[in-house]
Amino acid sequence: MPDSLRFTEAVRFRRPPGERPSPDPLSMDKLKIEGGVPLRGEVPVAGAKNAALPILAAALLTDGELQVANVPQLADIATMAKLLRGMGVRVERSGTDVVVRADAVTSTEAPYELVKTMRASVLVLGPLVARFGRARVSLPGGCAIGARPVDQHIKGLELLGATIRIDHGYMVAEAPRLKGTRIVTDMVTVTGTENLMMAACLANGETVIENAAREPEVVDLANCLTAMGARIKGAGTDRIVIEGVQRLGGARHRVMPDRIETGTFLVAAAATGAFGAADVLLRDAAPQTLDAVLDKLREAGAVLEAGANSVRVRMDKRPRAVSLRTAPYPAFPTDMQAQFMALDAIGEGVGRITETIFENRFMHVLELQRLGAHVAIEGNTAVVQGVPALSGAKVMATDLRASASLVIAGLVASGETIVDRIYHLDRGYDRVEQRLAALGGRIERVK
Ligand code: EPZ
């Protein structure tokens, strides 16, 4: 058991140092980037945000103590902690170790003020209904990248026996003990699969989720739930079978590496190869969870070496523009689409990037055009004509992965780029500018 999982008494009861405050959306932090330097060196990859979020919510399923290691220090994690604490859940954080205990829950409500800042808050719905028989969770509302409704979460919980009504913008759910059943989601939904899998753990009898999401984060959650005593088969396939149990207990779990952060750094390194020999090693990674991304990087001309828990990228020429089509795992992840558009923007040739998951995930196009990118949008396809060089400009982040795309573009643009509204970036990347600077990138955070 790695030391980081060995919780000493001291860690468990020491007052956790102040958590990284979730950045104030009005904060005017900006990133100043001077492009043109090939990235070289070694950085560690943090734990996966999209695994840690459902895992923290899973603590609601038990009165036992859930000890979670390798939790990334991000704004979204701080938001989830705030949401849980608002329900009377004990959340103690010490660095990347978090101890959660829901043995004195005082509220089963997820307020609009928090849900509107982070859609993943909806992940408390399944556990609350399953353990307490009731929940009042704000509808998330729209989001920059699309409508992102939660109708499948509701449909699945109703099939499990809950009654859910919409009241003043809130989903109000009530349920006797949930009853196992067969659920076929209309489309592949990651948090929908996670919510329903968590709820089914405490249902009476067997639940089968068909058309389930196969993302590695779903598997990581299933592994944690199993450690808590759940009986789950098929996580990682499109058919998950859950045998309900009476109760779940506490457990220890180490969050998987963040595959999207890994992919983001790999693309940044490969893009800077146009300026010289880029050579970056990412430690504590899980390369087997991002095969589709590695394949595309090789197609762009990068040399990749995947180890058991590391991945190295080398590139010493301008990338070739690549075409891709986003789709549910194991196909190319939508969360890497914007990053590849920045790579294509300076690539040789033309790349056709098709987004099939979200209906409005091309907001980075307008900003990339300000940096000199030649991109034309045809329906849900962006046609990127690579140019030899981008030129620095002031640009604005609009959502998490678009921000990453603009940082990558800034690293390869000649002159100075200022990326504004980087609170979007802080939601999913922990001090990314420090790690990019450690790799030689000329990047700093300015107020
Ligand atoms: C998860 O969002 C991720 N977030 C997203 O990452 C990721 O982009 C997305 O999966 C797709 O991989 C977390 O895991 C916290 P979906 P989620 O439900 O679960 C539609 C990031 O950058 N849909 O798989 O909200 C939906 O509108 C974030 O870290 C319904 O119509 O996505 C979308 O078009 C961004 N009804 C598609 O399905 C529903 O009830 C896939 O959405 C649910 C989803």
CSV table of C-alpha atoms and ligand atoms in Angstrom, one decimal:
chain,number,residue,atom,x,y,z
A,1,MET,CA,0.0,0.0,0.0
A,2,PRO,CA,1.7,3.2,-1.1
A,3,ASP,CA,2.8,5.4,1.9
A,4,SER,CA,0.5,8.2,0.7
A,5,LEU,CA,-2.4,5.9,1.5
A,6,ARG,CA,-1.1,5.2,5.0
A,7,PHE,CA,-3.2,7.7,7.0
A,8,THR,CA,-1.5,8.5,10.3
A,9,GLU,CA,-3.7,9.6,13.2
A,10,ALA,CA,-2.0,13.0,12.8
A,11,VAL,CA,-3.2,13.4,9.2
A,12,ARG,CA,-6.7,12.4,10.0
A,13,PHE,CA,-7.3,14.8,12.8
A,14,ARG,CA,-4.8,17.6,12.0
A,15,ARG,CA,-6.7,20.8,11.1
A,16,PRO,CA,-6.2,20.8,7.3
A,17,PRO,CA,-4.2,23.8,6.1
A,18,GLY,CA,-6.4,26.2,4.3
A,19,GLU,CA,-7.8,24.6,1.2
A,20,ARG,CA,-6.8,26.3,-2.1
A,21,PRO,CA,-9.7,28.7,-2.3
A,22,SER,CA,-11.8,28.1,-5.4
A,23,PRO,CA,-10.8,31.1,-7.5
A,24,ASP,CA,-13.3,33.9,-7.5
A,25,PRO,CA,-14.9,34.0,-10.9
A,26,LEU,CA,-14.4,37.7,-10.8
A,27,SER,CA,-10.7,37.3,-10.3
A,28,MET,CA,-8.9,39.1,-13.1
A,29,ASP,CA,-5.9,36.7,-13.1
A,30,LYS,CA,-4.4,36.4,-16.6
A,31,LEU,CA,-1.7,34.3,-18.1
A,32,LYS,CA,1.1,36.1,-20.0
A,33,ILE,CA,2.9,33.8,-22.5
A,34,GLU,CA,5.9,34.4,-24.7
A,35,GLY,CA,5.8,31.7,-27.4
A,36,GLY,CA,8.6,30.0,-29.3
A,37,VAL,CA,10.3,27.7,-26.7
A,38,PRO,CA,10.4,23.9,-27.1
A,39,LEU,CA,9.2,22.3,-23.8
A,40,ARG,CA,11.8,20.1,-22.2
A,41,GLY,CA,11.8,18.3,-18.8
A,42,GLU,CA,9.7,16.2,-16.5
A,43,VAL,CA,6.5,16.9,-14.6
A,44,PRO,CA,4.1,14.9,-12.5
A,45,VAL,CA,0.5,14.4,-13.6
A,46,ALA,CA,-2.2,15.1,-11.0
A,47,GLY,CA,-5.1,12.9,-10.0
A,48,ALA,CA,-8.1,12.8,-12.3
A,49,LYS,CA,-10.7,15.6,-11.7
A,50,ASN,CA,-13.5,13.6,-13.3
A,51,ALA,CA,-12.8,10.6,-11.2
A,52,ALA,CA,-12.3,12.5,-7.9
A,53,LEU,CA,-15.6,14.3,-8.2
A,54,PRO,CA,-17.9,11.2,-8.3
A,55,ILE,CA,-15.7,9.5,-5.8
A,56,LEU,CA,-16.1,12.3,-3.3
A,57,ALA,CA,-19.9,12.2,-3.9
A,58,ALA,CA,-19.8,8.5,-3.3
A,59,ALA,CA,-19.0,9.2,0.4
A,60,LEU,CA,-22.7,10.1,0.8
A,61,LEU,CA,-23.5,6.4,0.3
A,62,THR,CA,-22.1,5.4,3.7
A,63,ASP,CA,-21.6,6.6,7.3
A,64,GLY,CA,-18.1,5.1,7.1
A,65,GLU,CA,-14.9,7.1,6.5
A,66,LEU,CA,-13.8,7.4,2.9
A,67,GLN,CA,-10.1,8.1,2.6
A,68,VAL,CA,-9.2,9.4,-0.8
A,69,ALA,CA,-5.6,9.9,-2.0
A,70,ASN,CA,-4.2,11.7,-5.1
A,71,VAL,CA,-7.1,14.2,-5.2
A,72,PRO,CA,-6.1,17.1,-7.5
A,73,GLN,CA,-6.0,20.6,-5.9
A,74,LEU,CA,-8.6,22.3,-8.2
A,75,ALA,CA,-11.4,24.8,-7.9
A,76,ASP,CA,-14.0,22.1,-8.9
A,77,ILE,CA,-12.8,19.9,-6.0
A,78,ALA,CA,-13.1,22.8,-3.6
A,79,THR,CA,-16.6,23.3,-4.9
A,80,MET,CA,-17.6,19.7,-4.3
A,81,ALA,CA,-16.1,19.9,-0.8
A,82,LYS,CA,-18.2,23.0,-0.1
A,83,LEU,CA,-21.3,21.3,-1.4
A,84,LEU,CA,-20.7,18.3,0.8
A,85,ARG,CA,-19.9,20.4,3.9
A,86,GLY,CA,-23.2,22.3,3.3
A,87,MET,CA,-24.9,19.0,3.8
A,88,GLY,CA,-23.1,18.4,7.1
A,89,VAL,CA,-20.6,16.0,5.6
A,90,ARG,CA,-17.1,16.1,7.2
A,91,VAL,CA,-14.4,16.9,4.6
A,92,GLU,CA,-10.8,17.2,5.7
A,93,ARG,CA,-8.1,17.9,3.2
A,94,SER,CA,-4.4,17.7,3.6
A,95,GLY,CA,-2.5,18.2,0.3
A,96,THR,CA,-3.9,15.6,-2.1
A,97,ASP,CA,-5.3,13.4,0.7
A,98,VAL,CA,-9.0,13.9,1.5
A,99,VAL,CA,-11.0,12.2,4.3
A,100,VAL,CA,-14.8,12.4,3.9
A,101,ARG,CA,-17.4,11.2,6.3
A,102,ALA,CA,-21.2,11.4,5.9
A,103,ASP,CA,-22.2,10.2,9.4
A,104,ALA,CA,-24.1,13.3,10.4
A,105,VAL,CA,-25.8,14.6,7.3
A,106,THR,CA,-28.0,17.5,8.1
A,107,SER,CA,-29.3,18.4,4.6
A,108,THR,CA,-30.0,16.6,1.3
A,109,GLU,CA,-30.0,19.8,-0.7
A,110,ALA,CA,-27.6,20.9,-3.5
A,111,PRO,CA,-28.2,24.7,-3.8
A,112,TYR,CA,-28.3,26.5,-7.2
A,113,GLU,CA,-25.5,28.8,-6.2
A,114,LEU,CA,-23.1,25.9,-6.2
A,115,VAL,CA,-24.6,23.7,-8.9
A,116,LYS,CA,-24.6,26.6,-11.4
A,117,THR,CA,-20.8,26.9,-10.9
A,118,MET,CA,-20.2,23.2,-11.4
A,119,ARG,CA,-22.5,20.8,-13.2
A,120,ALA,CA,-20.8,17.8,-11.6
A,121,SER,CA,-22.7,18.7,-8.5
A,122,VAL,CA,-25.5,16.6,-9.9
A,123,LEU,CA,-23.4,13.6,-8.8
A,124,VAL,CA,-24.8,13.9,-5.3
A,125,LEU,CA,-28.3,13.2,-6.6
A,126,GLY,CA,-28.0,9.4,-6.9
A,127,PRO,CA,-26.2,8.8,-3.6
A,128,LEU,CA,-28.7,11.1,-1.7
A,129,VAL,CA,-31.8,9.3,-3.1
A,130,ALA,CA,-30.2,5.9,-2.5
A,131,ARG,CA,-29.1,6.4,1.1
A,132,PHE,CA,-31.7,9.0,2.4
A,133,GLY,CA,-34.7,8.4,0.1
A,134,ARG,CA,-34.8,12.1,-0.8
A,135,ALA,CA,-32.9,14.9,-2.5
A,136,ARG,CA,-33.4,18.5,-3.6
A,137,VAL,CA,-30.8,19.2,-6.3
A,138,SER,CA,-30.8,22.3,-8.4
A,139,LEU,CA,-31.1,21.8,-12.1
A,140,PRO,CA,-27.6,22.7,-13.5
A,141,GLY,CA,-28.9,25.1,-16.1
A,142,GLY,CA,-27.0,25.6,-19.3
A,143,CYS,CA,-23.3,25.6,-19.8
A,144,ALA,CA,-20.9,27.3,-22.2
A,145,ILE,CA,-20.4,24.1,-24.3
A,146,GLY,CA,-24.0,23.1,-24.6
A,147,ALA,CA,-27.4,22.5,-23.0
A,148,ARG,CA,-26.2,19.4,-21.1
A,149,PRO,CA,-29.5,18.3,-19.7
A,150,VAL,CA,-29.8,15.7,-17.0
A,151,ASP,CA,-32.8,13.9,-18.3
A,152,GLN,CA,-31.1,10.5,-18.4
A,153,HIS,CA,-30.1,10.9,-14.7
A,154,ILE,CA,-33.8,11.5,-13.9
A,155,LYS,CA,-35.1,8.7,-16.2
A,156,GLY,CA,-32.7,6.2,-14.6
A,157,LEU,CA,-33.7,7.2,-11.0
A,158,GLU,CA,-37.4,7.0,-11.9
A,159,LEU,CA,-36.8,3.5,-13.3
A,160,LEU,CA,-35.2,2.6,-9.9
A,161,GLY,CA,-38.4,3.7,-8.2
A,162,ALA,CA,-37.8,7.4,-7.3
A,163,THR,CA,-40.4,10.0,-8.0
A,164,ILE,CA,-38.8,13.3,-9.3
A,165,ARG,CA,-40.6,16.5,-9.8
A,166,ILE,CA,-39.2,19.9,-11.0
A,167,ASP,CA,-40.0,22.6,-8.5
A,168,HIS,CA,-38.7,26.2,-8.9
A,169,GLY,CA,-35.6,25.0,-10.8
A,170,TYR,CA,-34.9,22.1,-8.4
A,171,MET,CA,-35.2,18.4,-8.9
A,172,VAL,CA,-37.1,17.2,-5.9
A,173,ALA,CA,-36.6,13.4,-5.6
A,174,GLU,CA,-38.3,11.0,-3.2
A,175,ALA,CA,-38.0,7.3,-3.0
A,176,PRO,CA,-38.7,4.4,-0.8
A,177,ARG,CA,-35.8,1.9,-0.9
A,178,LEU,CA,-34.8,1.9,-4.6
A,179,LYS,CA,-35.5,-1.3,-6.5
A,180,GLY,CA,-33.0,-2.8,-9.0
A,181,THR,CA,-34.1,-2.8,-12.7
A,182,ARG,CA,-32.8,-2.6,-16.2
A,183,ILE,CA,-31.8,0.8,-17.6
A,184,VAL,CA,-30.9,1.7,-21.2
A,185,THR,CA,-29.7,5.3,-21.5
A,186,ASP,CA,-30.7,7.1,-24.7
A,187,MET,CA,-27.1,8.2,-25.2
A,188,VAL,CA,-23.8,7.5,-23.5
A,189,THR,CA,-23.6,9.7,-20.5
A,190,VAL,CA,-20.5,9.7,-18.2
A,191,THR,CA,-22.0,11.3,-15.0
A,192,GLY,CA,-25.4,9.7,-15.9
A,193,THR,CA,-23.8,6.3,-15.7
A,194,GLU,CA,-21.9,7.3,-12.5
A,195,ASN,CA,-25.1,8.6,-10.8
A,196,LEU,CA,-27.1,5.5,-11.6
A,197,MET,CA,-24.3,3.1,-10.7
A,198,MET,CA,-24.0,4.8,-7.3
A,199,ALA,CA,-27.7,4.7,-6.7
A,200,ALA,CA,-28.0,1.1,-7.8
A,201,CYS,CA,-25.4,0.0,-5.1
A,202,LEU,CA,-28.0,0.4,-2.4
A,203,ALA,CA,-31.1,-0.6,-4.4
A,204,ASN,CA,-32.9,-3.8,-3.6
A,205,GLY,CA,-31.9,-6.5,-6.1
A,206,GLU,CA,-30.0,-6.3,-9.4
A,207,THR,CA,-29.6,-3.4,-11.7
A,208,VAL,CA,-28.3,-3.6,-15.3
A,209,ILE,CA,-27.2,-0.3,-17.0
A,210,GLU,CA,-27.0,-0.8,-20.8
A,211,ASN,CA,-25.3,1.7,-23.1
A,212,ALA,CA,-23.2,2.6,-20.1
A,213,ALA,CA,-20.2,5.0,-20.4
A,214,ARG,CA,-16.9,3.1,-20.6
A,215,GLU,CA,-14.6,6.0,-19.5
A,216,PRO,CA,-11.8,5.1,-17.2
A,217,GLU,CA,-13.2,7.5,-14.6
A,218,VAL,CA,-16.3,5.2,-14.4
A,219,VAL,CA,-14.0,2.3,-13.7
A,220,ASP,CA,-12.1,4.2,-11.1
A,221,LEU,CA,-15.4,5.0,-9.3
A,222,ALA,CA,-16.5,1.4,-9.6
A,223,ASN,CA,-13.2,0.3,-8.0
A,224,CYS,CA,-13.8,2.7,-5.1
A,225,LEU,CA,-17.4,1.6,-4.6
A,226,THR,CA,-16.3,-2.1,-4.7
A,227,ALA,CA,-13.7,-1.3,-1.9
A,228,MET,CA,-16.7,0.2,0.0
A,229,GLY,CA,-18.5,-3.2,-0.3
A,230,ALA,CA,-20.5,-2.7,-3.5
A,231,ARG,CA,-21.0,-5.6,-5.9
A,232,ILE,CA,-20.4,-4.3,-9.5
A,233,LYS,CA,-19.5,-6.2,-12.6
A,234,GLY,CA,-18.8,-4.9,-16.1
A,235,ALA,CA,-17.5,-1.4,-15.3
A,236,GLY,CA,-15.6,-0.2,-18.3
A,237,THR,CA,-17.9,-2.1,-20.7
A,238,ASP,CA,-21.3,-0.8,-22.0
A,239,ARG,CA,-23.1,-3.1,-19.7
A,240,ILE,CA,-22.7,-2.7,-16.0
A,241,VAL,CA,-24.4,-5.1,-13.5
A,242,ILE,CA,-24.9,-4.0,-9.9
A,243,GLU,CA,-26.1,-6.3,-7.1
A,244,GLY,CA,-27.6,-4.0,-4.4
A,245,VAL,CA,-26.4,-4.4,-0.8
A,246,GLN,CA,-27.9,-3.2,2.5
A,247,ARG,CA,-25.1,-0.8,3.3
A,248,LEU,CA,-21.7,0.3,2.3
A,249,GLY,CA,-18.7,1.0,4.5
A,250,GLY,CA,-15.7,3.3,4.5
A,251,ALA,CA,-12.6,2.5,2.3
A,252,ARG,CA,-9.3,3.9,1.1
A,253,HIS,CA,-8.9,4.7,-2.6
A,254,ARG,CA,-6.2,6.4,-4.7
A,255,VAL,CA,-7.6,8.4,-7.6
A,256,MET,CA,-6.4,7.5,-11.1
A,257,PRO,CA,-4.1,9.9,-13.0
A,258,ASP,CA,-5.8,12.6,-15.0
A,259,ARG,CA,-5.8,11.4,-18.6
A,260,ILE,CA,-6.9,14.8,-20.0
A,261,GLU,CA,-4.2,16.7,-18.1
A,262,THR,CA,-1.7,14.1,-19.5
A,263,GLY,CA,-3.0,14.6,-23.0
A,264,THR,CA,-2.9,18.4,-22.6
A,265,PHE,CA,0.7,18.4,-21.6
A,266,LEU,CA,1.6,16.0,-24.4
A,267,VAL,CA,-0.1,18.2,-27.0
A,268,ALA,CA,1.6,21.3,-25.6
A,269,ALA,CA,5.0,19.6,-25.8
A,270,ALA,CA,4.4,18.3,-29.4
A,271,ALA,CA,3.2,21.7,-30.6
A,272,THR,CA,6.4,23.4,-29.4
A,273,GLY,CA,8.5,20.9,-31.3
A,274,ALA,CA,8.2,23.3,-34.2
A,275,PHE,CA,10.8,25.5,-32.5
A,276,GLY,CA,13.4,22.8,-31.6
A,277,ALA,CA,13.7,19.5,-29.8
A,278,ALA,CA,10.8,19.2,-27.4
A,279,ASP,CA,11.2,16.3,-25.0
A,280,VAL,CA,8.8,15.9,-22.0
A,281,LEU,CA,8.3,13.1,-19.6
A,282,LEU,CA,5.1,12.9,-17.6
A,283,ARG,CA,5.3,10.9,-14.4
A,284,ASP,CA,2.5,9.3,-12.4
A,285,ALA,CA,0.5,8.9,-15.7
A,286,ALA,CA,-1.7,6.1,-17.0
A,287,PRO,CA,-0.9,6.1,-20.7
A,288,GLN,CA,-3.2,3.1,-21.3
A,289,THR,CA,-6.2,5.3,-20.7
A,290,LEU,CA,-5.6,7.6,-23.6
A,291,ASP,CA,-4.7,5.4,-26.5
A,292,ALA,CA,-6.8,7.4,-29.0
A,293,VAL,CA,-4.9,10.6,-28.1
A,294,LEU,CA,-1.5,8.9,-28.3
A,295,ASP,CA,-2.4,7.5,-31.8
A,296,LYS,CA,-3.3,11.0,-33.0
A,297,LEU,CA,-0.1,12.5,-31.6
A,298,ARG,CA,1.9,9.8,-33.5
A,299,GLU,CA,0.0,10.7,-36.6
A,300,ALA,CA,1.0,14.3,-36.1
A,301,GLY,CA,4.6,13.2,-36.0
A,302,ALA,CA,5.4,12.9,-32.3
A,303,VAL,CA,7.6,10.1,-31.0
A,304,LEU,CA,5.9,8.6,-27.9
A,305,GLU,CA,7.2,6.1,-25.3
A,306,ALA,CA,4.5,4.8,-22.9
A,307,GLY,CA,5.8,3.2,-19.7
A,308,ALA,CA,3.7,1.6,-16.9
A,309,ASN,CA,3.1,4.9,-15.2
A,310,SER,CA,4.8,7.5,-17.4
A,311,VAL,CA,4.7,8.7,-21.0
A,312,ARG,CA,7.4,10.6,-22.9
A,313,VAL,CA,6.9,12.7,-26.0
A,314,ARG,CA,9.6,14.0,-28.3
A,315,MET,CA,9.1,16.3,-31.3
A,316,ASP,CA,11.6,18.4,-33.2
A,317,LYS,CA,9.6,19.6,-36.2
A,318,ARG,CA,6.4,21.3,-37.1
A,319,PRO,CA,3.5,18.9,-36.5
A,320,ARG,CA,1.4,17.5,-39.3
A,321,ALA,CA,-2.3,18.6,-39.0
A,322,VAL,CA,-4.5,15.7,-38.1
A,323,SER,CA,-8.2,15.0,-38.5
A,324,LEU,CA,-10.3,13.6,-35.6
A,325,ARG,CA,-13.8,12.9,-34.5
A,326,THR,CA,-14.8,13.0,-30.9
A,327,ALA,CA,-16.9,10.1,-29.5
A,328,PRO,CA,-17.4,8.2,-26.2
A,329,TYR,CA,-14.4,6.2,-24.8
A,330,PRO,CA,-12.4,4.5,-26.0
A,331,ALA,CA,-12.7,6.8,-29.1
A,332,PHE,CA,-11.1,10.2,-29.2
A,333,PRO,CA,-12.2,12.3,-26.1
A,334,THR,CA,-14.1,15.5,-26.6
A,335,ASP,CA,-12.1,17.0,-23.7
A,336,MET,CA,-9.0,16.9,-25.9
A,337,GLN,CA,-10.6,18.4,-29.0
A,338,ALA,CA,-9.8,22.0,-28.3
A,339,GLN,CA,-6.1,21.2,-27.5
A,340,PHE,CA,-5.7,19.4,-30.8
A,341,MET,CA,-7.1,22.3,-32.7
A,342,ALA,CA,-4.3,24.4,-31.3
A,343,LEU,CA,-1.8,21.8,-32.6
A,344,ASP,CA,-3.5,21.7,-36.0
A,345,ALA,CA,-3.5,25.5,-36.2
A,346,ILE,CA,0.3,25.5,-36.7
A,347,GLY,CA,0.4,22.1,-38.4
A,348,GLU,CA,1.3,21.2,-42.0
A,349,GLY,CA,-1.7,20.6,-44.1
A,350,VAL,CA,-5.4,20.6,-43.2
A,351,GLY,CA,-7.1,18.9,-40.2
A,352,ARG,CA,-10.8,18.3,-40.0
A,353,ILE,CA,-12.0,18.2,-36.4
A,354,THR,CA,-15.6,16.9,-35.8
A,355,GLU,CA,-17.3,17.3,-32.4
A,356,THR,CA,-20.1,14.8,-31.9
A,357,ILE,CA,-20.6,15.0,-28.1
A,358,PHE,CA,-21.5,18.7,-27.4
A,359,GLU,CA,-23.3,21.1,-29.7
A,360,ASN,CA,-21.3,24.2,-28.9
A,361,ARG,CA,-17.8,23.2,-28.2
A,362,PHE,CA,-16.0,25.4,-30.8
A,363,MET,CA,-15.8,28.6,-28.8
A,364,HIS,CA,-12.0,28.5,-28.8
A,365,VAL,CA,-12.2,28.9,-32.6
A,366,LEU,CA,-12.9,32.6,-32.5
A,367,GLU,CA,-10.1,33.1,-30.0
A,368,LEU,CA,-7.6,31.0,-32.0
A,369,GLN,CA,-8.5,33.1,-35.1
A,370,ARG,CA,-7.4,36.2,-33.2
A,371,LEU,CA,-4.0,34.5,-32.9
A,372,GLY,CA,-3.9,34.0,-36.7
A,373,ALA,CA,-5.3,30.5,-37.0
A,374,HIS,CA,-7.2,29.6,-40.2
A,375,VAL,CA,-10.3,27.8,-39.1
A,376,ALA,CA,-13.6,27.4,-40.9
A,377,ILE,CA,-16.6,25.9,-39.2
A,378,GLU,CA,-18.9,23.6,-41.3
A,379,GLY,CA,-21.7,22.3,-39.0
A,380,ASN,CA,-20.0,20.3,-36.3
A,381,THR,CA,-16.7,20.2,-38.1
A,382,ALA,CA,-13.9,22.7,-37.9
A,383,VAL,CA,-11.6,22.7,-40.9
A,384,VAL,CA,-8.2,23.9,-39.8
A,385,GLN,CA,-5.7,25.0,-42.4
A,386,GLY,CA,-2.3,25.0,-40.6
A,387,VAL,CA,-0.2,28.1,-40.8
A,388,PRO,CA,3.6,28.3,-40.3
A,389,ALA,CA,3.2,30.7,-37.3
A,390,LEU,CA,0.6,32.2,-35.0
A,391,SER,CA,1.0,35.7,-33.6
A,392,GLY,CA,0.5,36.6,-30.0
A,393,ALA,CA,-2.7,38.6,-29.0
A,394,LYS,CA,-5.1,39.2,-26.1
A,395,VAL,CA,-7.6,36.3,-26.0
A,396,MET,CA,-10.3,35.2,-23.6
A,397,ALA,CA,-11.0,31.8,-22.1
A,398,THR,CA,-14.6,30.6,-22.3
A,399,ASP,CA,-14.5,27.1,-20.8
A,400,LEU,CA,-12.1,24.7,-19.2
A,401,ARG,CA,-10.6,23.0,-22.2
A,402,ALA,CA,-10.8,26.0,-24.5
A,403,SER,CA,-8.5,27.7,-22.0
A,404,ALA,CA,-6.0,24.9,-22.4
A,405,SER,CA,-6.2,25.3,-26.1
A,406,LEU,CA,-5.4,29.0,-25.9
A,407,VAL,CA,-2.4,28.4,-23.6
A,408,ILE,CA,-1.0,25.9,-26.1
A,409,ALA,CA,-1.5,28.4,-28.9
A,410,GLY,CA,0.2,31.0,-26.8
A,411,LEU,CA,3.2,28.7,-26.4
A,412,VAL,CA,3.6,28.5,-30.1
A,413,ALA,CA,2.6,32.1,-31.1
A,414,SER,CA,5.4,34.6,-31.8
A,415,GLY,CA,5.3,37.5,-29.4
A,416,GLU,CA,3.2,37.9,-26.3
A,417,THR,CA,-0.2,36.3,-25.7
A,418,ILE,CA,-2.4,37.3,-22.8
A,419,VAL,CA,-5.1,34.8,-21.8
A,420,ASP,CA,-7.9,36.4,-19.8
A,421,ARG,CA,-10.6,34.8,-17.5
A,422,ILE,CA,-8.3,31.9,-16.5
A,423,TYR,CA,-10.5,31.0,-13.6
A,424,HIS,CA,-11.9,28.5,-16.3
A,425,LEU,CA,-8.5,27.0,-16.5
A,426,ASP,CA,-8.1,26.7,-12.7
A,427,ARG,CA,-11.2,24.5,-12.5
A,428,GLY,CA,-9.3,21.7,-14.2
A,429,TYR,CA,-5.6,22.3,-14.0
A,430,ASP,CA,-3.6,22.9,-10.8
A,431,ARG,CA,-1.1,25.7,-11.3
A,432,VAL,CA,-0.6,24.8,-14.9
A,433,GLU,CA,1.6,27.8,-15.5
A,434,GLN,CA,4.1,26.7,-12.9
A,435,ARG,CA,4.5,23.3,-14.5
A,436,LEU,CA,4.7,24.7,-18.0
A,437,ALA,CA,7.4,27.2,-16.7
A,438,ALA,CA,9.2,24.3,-15.2
A,439,LEU,CA,9.4,22.8,-18.7
A,440,GLY,CA,10.9,26.0,-20.0
A,441,GLY,CA,7.7,27.7,-21.1
A,442,ARG,CA,7.8,31.5,-20.9
A,443,ILE,CA,4.5,31.8,-19.0
A,444,GLU,CA,3.5,33.6,-15.8
A,445,ARG,CA,0.3,34.5,-14.0
A,446,VAL,CA,-0.4,38.2,-13.8
A,447,LYS,CA,-3.1,40.0,-11.8
B,1,EPZ,C1,-18.5,14.4,-18.4
B,1,EPZ,O1,-19.6,15.3,-18.5
B,1,EPZ,C2,-17.3,15.1,-18.1
B,1,EPZ,N1,-17.4,15.8,-16.8
B,1,EPZ,C3,-17.0,16.2,-19.1
B,1,EPZ,O2,-15.8,16.8,-18.8
B,1,EPZ,C4,-16.8,15.4,-20.5
B,1,EPZ,O3,-16.6,16.4,-21.5
B,1,EPZ,C5,-18.1,14.6,-20.8
B,1,EPZ,O4,-18.4,13.7,-19.7
B,1,EPZ,C6,-18.0,13.8,-22.0
B,1,EPZ,O5,-16.9,12.9,-21.9
B,1,EPZ,C7,-17.3,15.0,-15.6
B,1,EPZ,O6,-17.1,13.8,-15.7
B,1,EPZ,C8,-17.4,15.8,-14.3
B,1,EPZ,P1,-22.2,13.4,-20.6
B,1,EPZ,P2,-21.1,14.9,-18.5
B,1,EPZ,O7,-23.4,13.3,-19.7
B,1,EPZ,O8,-21.2,13.6,-17.8
B,1,EPZ,C9,-25.9,14.6,-23.3
B,1,EPZ,C10,-14.3,18.6,-18.5
B,1,EPZ,O9,-13.8,19.3,-19.3
B,1,EPZ,N2,-26.7,14.3,-22.2
B,1,EPZ,O10,-21.4,12.3,-20.9
B,1,EPZ,O11,-21.9,16.0,-18.1
B,1,EPZ,C11,-25.0,15.8,-23.1
B,1,EPZ,O12,-25.7,17.0,-23.3
B,1,EPZ,C12,-15.8,18.2,-18.6
B,1,EPZ,O13,-13.7,18.1,-17.5
B,1,EPZ,C13,-28.1,14.4,-22.2
B,1,EPZ,O14,-28.7,14.8,-23.3
B,1,EPZ,O15,-21.3,14.6,-20.0
B,1,EPZ,C14,-23.9,15.6,-24.0
B,1,EPZ,O16,-24.3,16.1,-25.3
B,1,EPZ,C15,-16.4,19.0,-19.6
B,1,EPZ,N3,-28.9,14.1,-21.2
B,1,EPZ,C16,-23.7,14.1,-24.1
B,1,EPZ,O17,-25.0,13.6,-23.6
B,1,EPZ,C17,-28.3,13.6,-20.0
B,1,EPZ,O18,-29.0,13.3,-19.0
B,1,EPZ,C18,-22.6,13.5,-23.2
B,1,EPZ,O19,-22.8,14.1,-21.9
B,1,EPZ,C19,-26.9,13.5,-19.9
B,1,EPZ,C20,-26.1,13.8,-21.0
